[in-house]
Structure formats: C-alpha cells, structure tokens
Amino acid sequence: MKRRVGVLISGRGSNMAALLDAARDPDYPAEIVLVISNRPHAPGMALASQAGVEARAIDHRRFGTDRASHETVIDAALRDARVEIVCLAGYMRLLTPSFVGAWQGQMLNIHPSLLPAFPGLHTHERALAAGVKLHGCTVHLVTDAMDQGTILAQAAVPVLADDDADRLAARVLAEEHVIYPLALRAFAEGRPAVSAPADAVLRNPLPNERGLA
Ligand code: GRF
C-alpha cells in the first residue's frame, strides 16, 4: 500500500512538483493525495491542480494572529484525506509545538543548506558571506527546534568563484529536486531514519577544477 502524503506549500512549489513527478512511478511507495497552501495564489497550487491533485488554499490571513486555529483547519484537512506523512515544501509559516507534536516523526522538511550550518532564512547569502566552499540542501524530520530534526538526506554543491545568491540557489535547488523524492521514498519504505551513512541519501557532485572558488 502506498503511503498517503500531504504537501504544505506557500509559493512556487517546485519541490512539490518534484515529489509529484516521482510519485507518478507505479513503484514509488508514496502518493501525494493533498496539497495545501496558506497562500491562495501560490503558483504551486496551479501545478498541483494540473497534476490532478487536490489543491486546497487555507489562507492564514483569515485567522489573524490565531496560528493554532489556522493549523486546526490544516490538520483536519490532512486527517480527512487520511494523510500519513506530511512534507513541508517551501511552507513559510512557523508551526506551533502542538501541530509539530501531532505529526512528530511523520513530517519532513527540505531546507536549502547543509544543516546544521545555516538554519533559518537567507541561507545562500549567508553561505556566500561565510565563504564556505560547499553548500547544499537537507531533508530532515520536523521537530520543535527549527531545522534541527533528524537528517534524512543531504546533497552538496560546490560554491563557485563567481556565484551570487541566485546562481547558488539555482544549483542547490536542482539538488533539492533530487533528494526530496529520494528521502521520501526511503522514509515511506520505512527505512530507518538515519544516523548510519549507509541509510543516508548523500549526493556529492564533484566540484570541477575550473569552477572552484
Ligand atoms: C526551497 O529552497 C526549499 O528548500 C525552501 O523553500 C524553497 C521552496 O521552493 N524550504 P519551492 O516552492 O519548492 O520551489
């Protein structure tokens, strides 16, 4: 039986689209049954609808500062759809401990850095400012501590001499689209999450000599 997945987005939805693409494979162990956006006009909503997946807008602005009520509606939609695994994919709202607790161990996120480096926002700018030579992305379990849950998968990319944040972001994003489907596959198959390297999905494109910063 395929595991039932709900995806939460706020914007572009390219990681959601990568998950949808992967889930088209009949052998993929998960199916995306619901996409929820807190922004009704998020471009990802149209992508989900075009793919034939129910796309539901649950606009946080309807709830003012009442974060818990917004999440109650999201939680009910996920439960109604019999979702078992939640994938955050560019979902730009902080989640309350109550929601995180309800989905603990069943909620994944993709973050655009090699955690534990650069949790939080503006990761590409911060990576450039720090002068790191490798940057990347991480799929991890969501816990109360932001961007600190168990790491399920990582991919590294080189930081090149002429990078700006946009170029670096694009290189990282291409890897996000690879590792999120791989991590969800492993997770849905119940492969243990992951402190042994053998279980981690680790992609390391070799930096080429000419490009190294
Ligand atoms: C990605 O960079 C992801 O790592 C971060 O938010 C961005 C979402 O992009 N959490 P998209 O909406 O999946 O295109």
Coordinates of C-alpha atoms and ligand atoms in Angstrom, one line a residue, residues 9-17 44 88-92 109-113 123-124 137-138 169 172-173 176-177 180, ligand 1:
I9 CA 3.5 24.9 0.3
S10 CA 3.5 28.7 0.3
G11 CA 4.9 29.6 -3.1
R12 CA 6.5 28.3 -6.3
G13 CA 6.0 24.6 -5.5
S14 CA 9.0 23.3 -7.4
N15 CA 9.8 20.7 -4.7
M16 CA 6.2 19.7 -4.5
A17 CA 6.3 19.2 -8.3
G44 CA 2.3 25.7 -6.8
L88 CA 6.8 20.7 4.0
A89 CA 7.9 22.1 0.7
G90 CA 8.6 25.8 1.0
Y91 CA 5.9 26.3 3.6
M92 CA 6.8 29.7 5.1
N109 CA 11.0 19.4 5.5
I110 CA 13.5 20.4 2.9
H111 CA 16.0 23.2 3.8
P112 CA 18.4 25.0 1.5
S113 CA 21.6 24.4 3.4
T123 CA 20.9 30.6 3.6
H124 CA 22.6 31.3 0.2
C137 CA 20.4 21.1 1.0
T138 CA 19.0 18.8 3.7
A169 CA 20.3 29.0 -5.1
V172 CA 21.1 23.9 -4.7
L173 CA 17.5 23.8 -5.9
E176 CA 16.7 19.6 -3.7
H177 CA 14.6 18.2 -6.5
Y180 CA 13.4 15.2 -1.6
Ligands
GRF1 C1 13.3 25.7 -1.3 O1 14.5 26.3 -1.5 C2 13.2 25.0 0.0 O2 14.5 24.4 0.3 C3 12.9 26.0 1.0 O3 11.9 26.8 0.3 C4 12.2 26.8 -1.1 C5 10.9 26.4 -1.7 O4 10.9 26.3 -3.1 N1 12.3 25.4 2.2 P1 9.8 25.6 -3.9 O5 8.5 26.3 -3.5 O6 9.7 24.2 -3.6 O7 10.1 25.9 -5.4

